[in-house]
Amino acid sequence: MYSVSKHSLNDQKFTLIEVVHKDIKVTFMDYGATILSIYVPDKDGVMETIVMAYDKLESYIENDMYLNAIIGPTSGRIQDATFRIGSESYVLDKNFLGTENLHGGKECFAFRFFEYEIVDQTDQTTITFTIEKREEGSAYPGNQIVKIIYTIKEGELSIEFTGETDKDTLMNLTNHAYFNLSGNMKRDILNHRLYVDSKYHLELNDTLVPIKISENINTRFDFACLKKIKNNFYDGIYDLKTKGIDEPFLLHTENIDHVQVIFTDDISKRGLKVYTTYPCIVIYTHNYPDTLDLLNGVVNRRHLGVCFETQLEPNGINIKNIDDGILRKGNEYYFKTIYKFYVEE
Ligand code: G6D
């Protein structure tokens, strides 16, 4: 079941789509193909949203945090905002520290309207958001058509990332949802428990660009057993440039049936499992809050949410022995991620 509503802001029309299936209610917006809320029950059946949310719709226009939006043409940072394909060199928008490209810079899909199509069935609803990226006026080569397919069913939200191009180009799509299982952002996520099936991460340089593979064991990235996130937050972590965790975690299997991440909250008893065919998940513990108001007057602060941004290895094209992330002309870009919500017994 779904409903559509239109909202005018600064002479622009925004479309909101609310989908309900038994114990899950998700609201999307066509701008950025953004997730505005995901309501699921806690141990007492109380329905609350488990993603961070701005108070005002217009905050999603600025959206310095890329809150819950689709990221593309590329995700993460690209070193020197530069990449080469064959003999051609491309220079992107240097929107981070004036030297790096972050999340596609001014071309980021978080700041663009998508077309949408809804298919509503008894036990699931699918929304296909479509966007075209033209070569004209773009720093990326080629013309692309990108489709983001959200499927909502009982206890589950899946995202299919698809794309095609008429010229070899760089593509790395993700969703930048900030999860917080306490419900309506009642508490921060440091006491949430986290398990990540990953033995390696990409180490970041001084400008937070991924540069090389590094081991997780006995570091702040070691979540090989389910533990409170704060257990890996040692004294001195805030002296780091990242102010928390902001690294790409490398996955050892791209099997959609394999649980890659388990995320739980002891108080609400809500749980989230993440599955993906992507080789990597950037885990970001919301270390750089912006100043925009959040829903219900909640004060925006560090670690009020955590992102599980499934994607190709960011900056892979500039790192030896890592997949370059090039989408070749005629090849289909296709990856799937599933977020499964549940209440612990
Ligand atoms: C910060 O370094 C982080 C990014 O990883 C994140 O995507 C962004 O904030 C929202 O720049």
CSV table of C-alpha atoms and ligand atoms in Angstrom, one decimal:
chain,number,residue,atom,x,y,z
A,1,MET,CA,0.0,0.0,0.0
A,2,TYR,CA,1.3,3.5,-0.8
A,3,SER,CA,0.4,7.2,-1.0
A,4,VAL,CA,1.9,10.1,-2.8
A,5,SER,CA,2.0,13.8,-1.7
A,6,LYS,CA,3.4,16.9,-3.3
A,7,HIS,CA,5.3,19.7,-1.4
A,8,SER,CA,6.2,23.1,-2.9
A,9,LEU,CA,9.5,24.6,-1.7
A,10,ASN,CA,11.3,27.7,-3.3
A,11,ASP,CA,9.1,27.2,-6.4
A,12,GLN,CA,10.3,23.6,-6.7
A,13,LYS,CA,7.9,20.6,-6.4
A,14,PHE,CA,9.0,17.7,-4.2
A,15,THR,CA,7.2,14.4,-4.3
A,16,LEU,CA,7.0,12.2,-1.1
A,17,ILE,CA,6.0,8.5,-1.4
A,18,GLU,CA,4.9,6.6,1.8
A,19,VAL,CA,4.9,2.8,1.6
A,20,VAL,CA,3.3,0.5,4.3
A,21,HIS,CA,3.7,-3.2,4.6
A,22,LYS,CA,2.5,-4.7,8.0
A,23,ASP,CA,5.4,-3.8,10.4
A,24,ILE,CA,7.3,-1.4,8.2
A,25,LYS,CA,6.5,2.1,6.9
A,26,VAL,CA,9.1,3.9,4.6
A,27,THR,CA,8.8,7.4,3.2
A,28,PHE,CA,10.9,8.4,0.2
A,29,MET,CA,11.4,11.7,-1.7
A,30,ASP,CA,12.1,12.1,-5.4
A,31,TYR,CA,14.9,14.6,-4.7
A,32,GLY,CA,18.0,12.5,-4.2
A,33,ALA,CA,15.8,9.4,-4.2
A,34,THR,CA,16.2,10.0,-0.4
A,35,ILE,CA,14.8,7.9,2.4
A,36,LEU,CA,13.0,10.3,4.8
A,37,SER,CA,12.0,7.7,7.4
A,38,ILE,CA,11.8,4.0,8.1
A,39,TYR,CA,9.3,3.1,10.9
A,40,VAL,CA,9.7,-0.4,12.5
A,41,PRO,CA,8.5,-1.7,15.8
A,42,ASP,CA,10.5,-2.1,19.0
A,43,LYS,CA,10.1,-4.9,21.6
A,44,ASP,CA,6.8,-3.5,22.7
A,45,GLY,CA,5.5,-2.9,19.1
A,46,VAL,CA,6.1,0.9,19.3
A,47,MET,CA,6.7,2.1,15.7
A,48,GLU,CA,9.5,4.7,15.5
A,49,THR,CA,11.8,5.8,12.7
A,50,ILE,CA,15.3,4.2,12.8
A,51,VAL,CA,17.1,6.6,10.4
A,52,MET,CA,18.2,10.1,11.2
A,53,ALA,CA,15.9,12.8,9.8
A,54,TYR,CA,16.0,16.6,9.3
A,55,ASP,CA,13.2,18.6,10.8
A,56,LYS,CA,12.5,20.6,7.6
A,57,LEU,CA,12.2,19.3,4.0
A,58,GLU,CA,14.3,22.3,2.8
A,59,SER,CA,17.3,20.9,4.8
A,60,TYR,CA,17.5,18.1,2.3
A,61,ILE,CA,18.3,20.7,-0.4
A,62,GLU,CA,21.5,21.7,1.4
A,63,ASN,CA,22.0,18.3,3.0
A,64,ASP,CA,25.7,18.7,4.0
A,65,MET,CA,25.5,15.2,5.5
A,66,TYR,CA,24.1,13.6,2.4
A,67,LEU,CA,21.5,12.3,4.8
A,68,ASN,CA,19.8,9.1,3.6
A,69,ALA,CA,20.3,10.1,-0.1
A,70,ILE,CA,21.6,8.3,-3.1
A,71,ILE,CA,25.2,9.0,-3.9
A,72,GLY,CA,26.6,9.0,-7.4
A,73,PRO,CA,28.1,9.0,-10.1
A,74,THR,CA,30.8,8.0,-7.6
A,75,SER,CA,30.8,7.5,-3.8
A,76,GLY,CA,33.6,8.4,-1.3
A,77,ARG,CA,36.7,10.3,-2.1
A,78,ILE,CA,38.8,10.2,-5.3
A,79,GLN,CA,42.4,11.2,-4.8
A,80,ASP,CA,43.3,14.6,-6.3
A,81,ALA,CA,39.7,14.4,-7.8
A,82,THR,CA,41.5,12.8,-10.8
A,83,PHE,CA,41.3,9.5,-12.5
A,84,ARG,CA,42.4,8.0,-15.8
A,85,ILE,CA,40.7,5.7,-18.2
A,86,GLY,CA,43.0,4.5,-21.0
A,87,SER,CA,45.0,7.5,-22.2
A,88,GLU,CA,42.3,10.0,-21.0
A,89,SER,CA,42.6,11.9,-17.7
A,90,TYR,CA,39.6,13.3,-16.0
A,91,VAL,CA,39.5,16.0,-13.2
A,92,LEU,CA,36.4,16.2,-11.0
A,93,ASP,CA,35.0,18.9,-8.7
A,94,LYS,CA,37.5,19.4,-5.9
A,95,ASN,CA,34.8,19.8,-3.2
A,96,PHE,CA,36.8,18.4,-0.3
A,97,LEU,CA,39.6,20.5,1.1
A,98,GLY,CA,40.0,21.9,-2.4
A,99,THR,CA,42.0,18.9,-3.4
A,100,GLU,CA,39.8,15.8,-3.4
A,101,ASN,CA,36.4,14.8,-4.8
A,102,LEU,CA,33.8,13.6,-2.3
A,103,HIS,CA,30.6,11.9,-3.5
A,104,GLY,CA,30.7,13.2,-7.0
A,105,GLY,CA,31.0,16.9,-5.9
A,106,LYS,CA,28.5,19.2,-7.4
A,107,GLU,CA,27.2,16.4,-9.7
A,108,CYS,CA,26.2,14.3,-6.7
A,109,PHE,CA,22.8,12.6,-7.3
A,110,ALA,CA,21.8,13.6,-3.7
A,111,PHE,CA,21.1,17.0,-5.2
A,112,ARG,CA,19.1,16.0,-8.2
A,113,PHE,CA,15.4,15.0,-8.9
A,114,PHE,CA,14.7,11.5,-10.0
A,115,GLU,CA,11.8,10.3,-12.1
A,116,TYR,CA,9.8,7.5,-10.3
A,117,GLU,CA,7.6,4.6,-11.1
A,118,ILE,CA,5.7,2.6,-8.5
A,119,VAL,CA,4.6,-1.1,-8.7
A,120,ASP,CA,2.3,-2.0,-5.8
A,121,GLN,CA,1.6,-5.6,-4.9
A,122,THR,CA,-0.1,-7.3,-2.0
A,123,ASP,CA,3.1,-8.3,-0.1
A,124,GLN,CA,5.6,-5.8,-1.6
A,125,THR,CA,5.9,-2.4,-3.2
A,126,THR,CA,8.7,-1.4,-5.6
A,127,ILE,CA,9.7,2.1,-6.5
A,128,THR,CA,12.1,2.6,-9.4
A,129,PHE,CA,13.9,6.0,-9.3
A,130,THR,CA,15.6,6.9,-12.6
A,131,ILE,CA,18.1,9.6,-13.4
A,132,GLU,CA,20.1,10.5,-16.6
A,133,LYS,CA,23.6,11.8,-16.4
A,134,ARG,CA,24.5,13.6,-19.6
A,135,GLU,CA,28.2,13.9,-20.7
A,136,GLU,CA,27.6,17.6,-21.6
A,137,GLY,CA,28.5,19.7,-18.6
A,138,SER,CA,29.8,16.7,-16.7
A,139,ALA,CA,33.4,15.9,-15.6
A,140,TYR,CA,32.7,12.2,-16.0
A,141,PRO,CA,32.8,10.6,-19.5
A,142,GLY,CA,29.8,9.4,-21.3
A,143,ASN,CA,26.0,9.5,-20.9
A,144,GLN,CA,24.5,7.2,-18.2
A,145,ILE,CA,21.1,6.0,-17.2
A,146,VAL,CA,20.9,5.1,-13.5
A,147,LYS,CA,18.0,3.3,-11.8
A,148,ILE,CA,17.7,2.8,-8.1
A,149,ILE,CA,15.1,0.2,-7.3
A,150,TYR,CA,13.7,0.2,-3.7
A,151,THR,CA,11.6,-2.8,-2.7
A,152,ILE,CA,9.7,-2.7,0.6
A,153,LYS,CA,8.2,-5.8,2.2
A,154,GLU,CA,7.5,-7.0,5.7
A,155,GLY,CA,10.6,-6.3,7.8
A,156,GLU,CA,12.8,-5.5,4.8
A,157,LEU,CA,14.1,-2.8,2.5
A,158,SER,CA,16.2,-3.8,-0.5
A,159,ILE,CA,18.0,-1.5,-2.9
A,160,GLU,CA,19.1,-2.5,-6.4
A,161,PHE,CA,21.7,-0.2,-8.0
A,162,THR,CA,21.7,-0.4,-11.8
A,163,GLY,CA,23.3,1.6,-14.6
A,164,GLU,CA,24.4,1.7,-18.2
A,165,THR,CA,26.8,3.9,-20.1
A,166,ASP,CA,27.6,4.8,-23.8
A,167,LYS,CA,31.3,5.3,-23.0
A,168,ASP,CA,33.7,3.7,-20.5
A,169,THR,CA,33.2,5.7,-17.2
A,170,LEU,CA,33.5,5.6,-13.5
A,171,MET,CA,30.4,4.6,-11.5
A,172,ASN,CA,30.0,3.7,-7.8
A,173,LEU,CA,26.5,4.1,-6.4
A,174,THR,CA,25.4,3.9,-2.8
A,175,ASN,CA,22.7,5.0,-0.3
A,176,HIS,CA,23.9,7.2,2.6
A,177,ALA,CA,21.3,6.2,5.2
A,178,TYR,CA,22.2,6.9,8.8
A,179,PHE,CA,20.7,4.2,11.1
A,180,ASN,CA,19.9,4.6,14.8
A,181,LEU,CA,17.8,1.7,16.3
A,182,SER,CA,16.9,3.5,19.5
A,183,GLY,CA,13.9,5.0,17.7
A,184,ASN,CA,13.4,8.7,16.8
A,185,MET,CA,17.1,9.3,17.6
A,186,LYS,CA,16.4,9.0,21.4
A,187,ARG,CA,20.0,7.9,22.1
A,188,ASP,CA,23.3,7.9,20.2
A,189,ILE,CA,24.7,4.7,18.6
A,190,LEU,CA,27.8,4.2,20.8
A,191,ASN,CA,25.9,1.6,23.0
A,192,HIS,CA,24.5,-0.2,19.9
A,193,ARG,CA,26.2,-3.5,19.2
A,194,LEU,CA,27.9,-4.1,15.9
A,195,TYR,CA,29.3,-7.2,14.0
A,196,VAL,CA,31.0,-6.9,10.7
A,197,ASP,CA,32.2,-9.9,8.7
A,198,SER,CA,35.4,-8.2,7.5
A,199,LYS,CA,39.1,-8.8,8.1
A,200,TYR,CA,40.4,-5.8,6.1
A,201,HIS,CA,39.7,-2.1,5.6
A,202,LEU,CA,41.1,0.6,3.4
A,203,GLU,CA,43.4,2.9,5.3
A,204,LEU,CA,42.8,6.6,4.9
A,205,ASN,CA,45.5,9.2,4.3
A,206,ASP,CA,45.5,12.7,5.9
A,207,THR,CA,42.8,14.0,3.6
A,208,LEU,CA,40.6,10.9,4.3
A,209,VAL,CA,41.3,9.3,0.9
A,210,PRO,CA,41.4,5.5,0.9
A,211,ILE,CA,45.0,4.5,-0.1
A,212,LYS,CA,45.8,0.9,0.9
A,213,ILE,CA,44.5,-2.4,2.4
A,214,SER,CA,45.1,-2.8,6.1
A,215,GLU,CA,44.1,-5.5,8.7
A,216,ASN,CA,41.3,-5.1,11.1
A,217,ILE,CA,42.4,-7.5,13.9
A,218,ASN,CA,43.0,-5.8,17.2
A,219,THR,CA,42.2,-2.3,15.8
A,220,ARG,CA,39.1,0.0,16.1
A,221,PHE,CA,37.9,-1.8,12.9
A,222,ASP,CA,37.8,-5.2,14.6
A,223,PHE,CA,34.0,-6.1,14.9
A,224,ALA,CA,34.6,-9.8,14.3
A,225,CYS,CA,32.3,-10.5,17.2
A,226,LEU,CA,29.1,-8.6,18.2
A,227,LYS,CA,30.2,-5.8,20.6
A,228,LYS,CA,29.2,-2.3,21.7
A,229,ILE,CA,30.6,0.3,19.2
A,230,LYS,CA,32.0,2.3,22.1
A,231,ASN,CA,34.3,-0.7,23.0
A,232,ASN,CA,36.3,0.2,19.9
A,233,PHE,CA,36.3,3.9,20.7
A,234,TYR,CA,39.6,4.2,22.7
A,235,ASP,CA,41.0,7.4,24.3
A,236,GLY,CA,42.6,9.5,21.5
A,237,ILE,CA,40.2,8.5,18.8
A,238,TYR,CA,39.0,12.1,18.6
A,239,ASP,CA,42.6,13.2,17.9
A,240,LEU,CA,42.2,11.3,14.6
A,241,LYS,CA,41.1,13.2,11.4
A,242,THR,CA,38.1,10.8,11.2
A,243,LYS,CA,36.9,11.5,14.8
A,244,GLY,CA,35.5,8.0,14.8
A,245,ILE,CA,35.1,5.3,12.1
A,246,ASP,CA,34.8,6.5,8.4
A,247,GLU,CA,36.6,3.7,6.6
A,248,PRO,CA,35.7,1.2,3.8
A,249,PHE,CA,35.4,-2.4,5.2
A,250,LEU,CA,36.4,-5.0,2.6
A,251,LEU,CA,34.0,-8.0,2.5
A,252,HIS,CA,35.3,-11.6,1.8
A,253,THR,CA,32.1,-12.7,-0.1
A,254,GLU,CA,29.7,-10.9,-2.4
A,255,ASN,CA,27.0,-13.5,-1.7
A,256,ILE,CA,23.6,-11.8,-1.2
A,257,ASP,CA,22.6,-14.5,1.3
A,258,HIS,CA,25.5,-13.9,3.5
A,259,VAL,CA,25.0,-11.7,6.6
A,260,GLN,CA,27.7,-9.0,6.4
A,261,VAL,CA,26.7,-6.7,9.2
A,262,ILE,CA,24.6,-7.2,12.4
A,263,PHE,CA,23.6,-4.0,14.2
A,264,THR,CA,21.5,-4.2,17.5
A,265,ASP,CA,20.1,-2.0,20.3
A,266,ASP,CA,19.8,-3.6,23.7
A,267,ILE,CA,17.1,-1.3,25.0
A,268,SER,CA,14.6,-1.3,22.0
A,269,LYS,CA,15.7,-4.9,21.1
A,270,ARG,CA,15.6,-3.7,17.4
A,271,GLY,CA,18.1,-5.4,15.1
A,272,LEU,CA,19.3,-4.8,11.5
A,273,LYS,CA,21.1,-7.3,9.3
A,274,VAL,CA,22.8,-6.1,6.1
A,275,TYR,CA,23.4,-8.3,3.0
A,276,THR,CA,25.0,-7.1,-0.2
A,277,THR,CA,26.6,-8.1,-3.5
A,278,TYR,CA,29.0,-5.2,-3.3
A,279,PRO,CA,32.6,-5.9,-2.2
A,280,CYS,CA,32.8,-3.1,0.3
A,281,ILE,CA,30.8,-1.2,3.0
A,282,VAL,CA,31.9,2.2,4.2
A,283,ILE,CA,31.0,2.4,7.9
A,284,TYR,CA,30.6,6.0,9.0
A,285,THR,CA,29.8,6.8,12.7
A,286,HIS,CA,28.4,10.3,11.9
A,287,ASN,CA,31.6,12.1,13.1
A,288,TYR,CA,30.9,15.5,11.4
A,289,PRO,CA,27.4,16.7,12.3
A,290,ASP,CA,26.1,19.7,10.4
A,291,THR,CA,24.1,22.5,12.1
A,292,LEU,CA,20.7,21.8,10.5
A,293,ASP,CA,17.8,21.0,12.9
A,294,LEU,CA,16.8,17.4,13.3
A,295,LEU,CA,13.3,15.9,13.7
A,296,ASN,CA,11.4,16.7,16.9
A,297,GLY,CA,14.1,19.1,18.1
A,298,VAL,CA,16.7,16.4,18.6
A,299,VAL,CA,20.1,18.0,18.9
A,300,ASN,CA,22.4,17.0,16.0
A,301,ARG,CA,25.5,15.6,17.5
A,302,ARG,CA,28.4,13.2,16.8
A,303,HIS,CA,27.5,9.4,16.6
A,304,LEU,CA,23.7,10.0,16.5
A,305,GLY,CA,23.7,7.5,13.6
A,306,VAL,CA,25.9,5.1,11.6
A,307,CYS,CA,26.0,4.6,7.9
A,308,PHE,CA,26.4,1.2,6.2
A,309,GLU,CA,27.2,2.5,2.7
A,310,THR,CA,27.5,-0.6,0.5
A,311,GLN,CA,29.7,0.2,-2.6
A,312,LEU,CA,32.7,-0.6,-4.7
A,313,GLU,CA,36.0,0.2,-3.1
A,314,PRO,CA,36.1,4.1,-3.2
A,315,ASN,CA,39.1,5.5,-5.0
A,316,GLY,CA,39.7,2.0,-6.3
A,317,ILE,CA,40.8,3.4,-9.7
A,318,ASN,CA,43.8,5.0,-8.0
A,319,ILE,CA,44.8,2.0,-5.7
A,320,LYS,CA,47.0,-0.8,-6.9
A,321,ASN,CA,45.5,-4.4,-6.7
A,322,ILE,CA,42.0,-3.0,-6.2
A,323,ASP,CA,39.1,-3.2,-8.7
A,324,ASP,CA,39.2,0.1,-10.7
A,325,GLY,CA,35.4,0.6,-10.7
A,326,ILE,CA,35.3,1.4,-14.4
A,327,LEU,CA,31.9,0.7,-16.0
A,328,ARG,CA,32.6,-0.3,-19.6
A,329,LYS,CA,30.4,0.7,-22.5
A,330,GLY,CA,27.8,-2.0,-23.0
A,331,ASN,CA,28.3,-3.6,-19.6
A,332,GLU,CA,25.5,-3.4,-17.0
A,333,TYR,CA,26.1,-2.0,-13.6
A,334,TYR,CA,24.1,-4.1,-11.1
A,335,PHE,CA,24.5,-4.5,-7.3
A,336,LYS,CA,21.9,-5.3,-4.6
A,337,THR,CA,21.8,-4.5,-0.9
A,338,ILE,CA,19.2,-5.8,1.6
A,339,TYR,CA,18.5,-4.2,5.0
A,340,LYS,CA,16.5,-6.7,7.2
A,341,PHE,CA,14.8,-5.3,10.3
A,342,TYR,CA,13.8,-7.5,13.3
A,343,VAL,CA,13.1,-7.5,17.0
A,344,GLU,CA,15.3,-9.7,19.1
A,345,GLU,CA,13.5,-12.4,21.2
B,1,G6D,C1,32.4,13.2,6.1
B,1,G6D,O1,34.3,11.8,5.9
B,1,G6D,C2,32.9,11.8,6.0
B,1,G6D,C3,32.3,11.2,4.7
B,1,G6D,O2,32.7,9.8,4.7
B,1,G6D,C4,30.7,11.3,4.8
B,1,G6D,O3,30.2,10.7,3.7
B,1,G6D,C5,30.3,12.7,4.9
B,1,G6D,O4,31.0,13.4,6.0
B,1,G6D,C6,28.8,12.9,5.1
B,1,G6D,O5,33.0,14.0,5.1
